Amino acid sequence: MTTPTRPEKPELLRAIGPVQMTLYAAGSMMGAGIYGLIGKAAGQVGSAVWASFLVALVAALLTGLSYASLASRYPKAGGAAYITERAFHRGLLTHVVGLATACSGLTSIAAGAWVIGENLHTFPALSVAPPVLLALAYVVLMAGIVFRGIRESIWANLVCTFIEAGGLLLVVVVGARFWGQADLFDLPTPADGAATGLVPLLIVQGAALTFFAFVGFEDSINVGEEVKNPRRDLPVGIIAAMAITALLYVAVAVTAVSVIPWRELGEAKAPLAAVMTKAAPWLPGWTFVIITVFAVANSALVNYVTASRLLYGMARDGRLPGALSKVHASRRTPHVAIGVLLAIVTVLVLAGNVTQLGEATALLLLAVFTVVNIALLVLRRRPGETRGSFEPPAIVPMLGAVVCLGLIAVRVATGDLAAPLTAGGLIAVVLVLYAVMRRTAPDAPTARRTSG
């Protein structure tokens, strides 16, 4: 008698090539960060903000190269969580790393939803709807795109990336005639409120802030199971995206302080919009509002894809409820995880102020980067581990871990304990979830028993 075979569980669809991977990573990094961060950085570093972006690039590239190597070794949907479990075999650490990464994405989506709601509310046709309703409508639209399929998500990402990159290029083009009109080494003095007059220290302090404009490369590894040739395309995409982003950031930074004195730029609520108003007064004001909406939407879209694949991967490994690992038969997307994320983000949007939570998850994300860098060092030394198609020297992850720990120290040393305490609260929630999962699924499979 023939034993009936169980139908195969649908898997994620491999539809991402090298160009799409590069633009996906670049769009995630550019996001909304540069559009608001440039002003704060200029107020802290002065006209030398471009130098802080270069230092931040070096700092981010260390961890970026580690992610590129790990992505070529283990292109898994669980991303950092899978890598942590494979390196250390510590369930609690895996939970903290995985859920901290997911939290950083969720707060980014919620914060972005409010930005989009408030921007769209400025249009007369949409002013009758409250910003929170516009924010929720945007979140539902994002969920629909992510559920529809990875191809649709990638196409939406490509459109948004070209628009947001076009916005940055537009700033450079219209502001290029101002180049040479500002001293690019005009730094704040103690009279301006600077804590020190030492140039290197000021630039490094600025780099601690501008570092977060490069965050986003870590999202790429979570779509590894949807990349056609992950061992080649993932590292190429991450490195190429960081190079493209760095060139744009430095050019925009030089342009911004050339068009507007850095003291004024530091006080502007919408710094790049202020640059455009002076450099291109003929351009309608709503143009940059639209560009900002697409930039924020792109960052949120990538975070939504990342978080859903992360929950899917952790659930598949038995570290979250199994329902989250279900893949829709026709759409080939983790539909249950997408729906759960929609519910969580809706609550965060309705809660209103997610700034403090976002700062806390930024700290957790730096901690994740530290763990991932150390994990690469551990896996490099372990016999029998899969070799990646891209292998940087050991000094790269070592320095990456040191830099991330240093940035954590810089942020904590400010004396504002709200973010560290909130981060502690998030870890407490993770501990409770971990305890529940251990009780309900004590024999969950782990990466220790999973093939590469």
Short mmCIF file of C-alpha atoms in Angstrom, two decimals, residues 84-85 88-97 314 319 430 434 438 446 448:
data_model
loop_
_atom_site.label_atom_id
_atom_site.label_comp_id
_atom_site.label_asym_id
_atom_site.label_seq_id
_atom_site.Cartn_x
_atom_site.Cartn_y
_atom_site.Cartn_z
CA THR A 84 23.15 34.47 16.52
CA GLU A 85 21.70 31.05 17.26
CA PHE A 88 26.24 30.95 20.18
CA HIS A 89 23.40 28.41 20.66
CA ARG A 90 21.79 30.66 23.27
CA GLY A 91 18.03 30.80 22.91
CA LEU A 92 17.58 33.93 25.01
CA LEU A 93 20.25 35.85 23.09
CA THR A 94 18.63 34.76 19.83
CA HIS A 95 15.27 36.09 21.01
CA VAL A 96 16.72 39.42 22.09
CA VAL A 97 18.59 39.88 18.80
CA MET A 314 12.06 32.69 13.91
CA ARG A 319 11.18 30.45 18.46
CA VAL A 430 11.34 39.60 25.27
CA TYR A 434 10.94 33.63 25.69
CA ARG A 438 10.01 27.58 26.19
CA THR A 446 17.42 25.42 16.56
CA ARG A 448 22.40 24.13 15.85
#
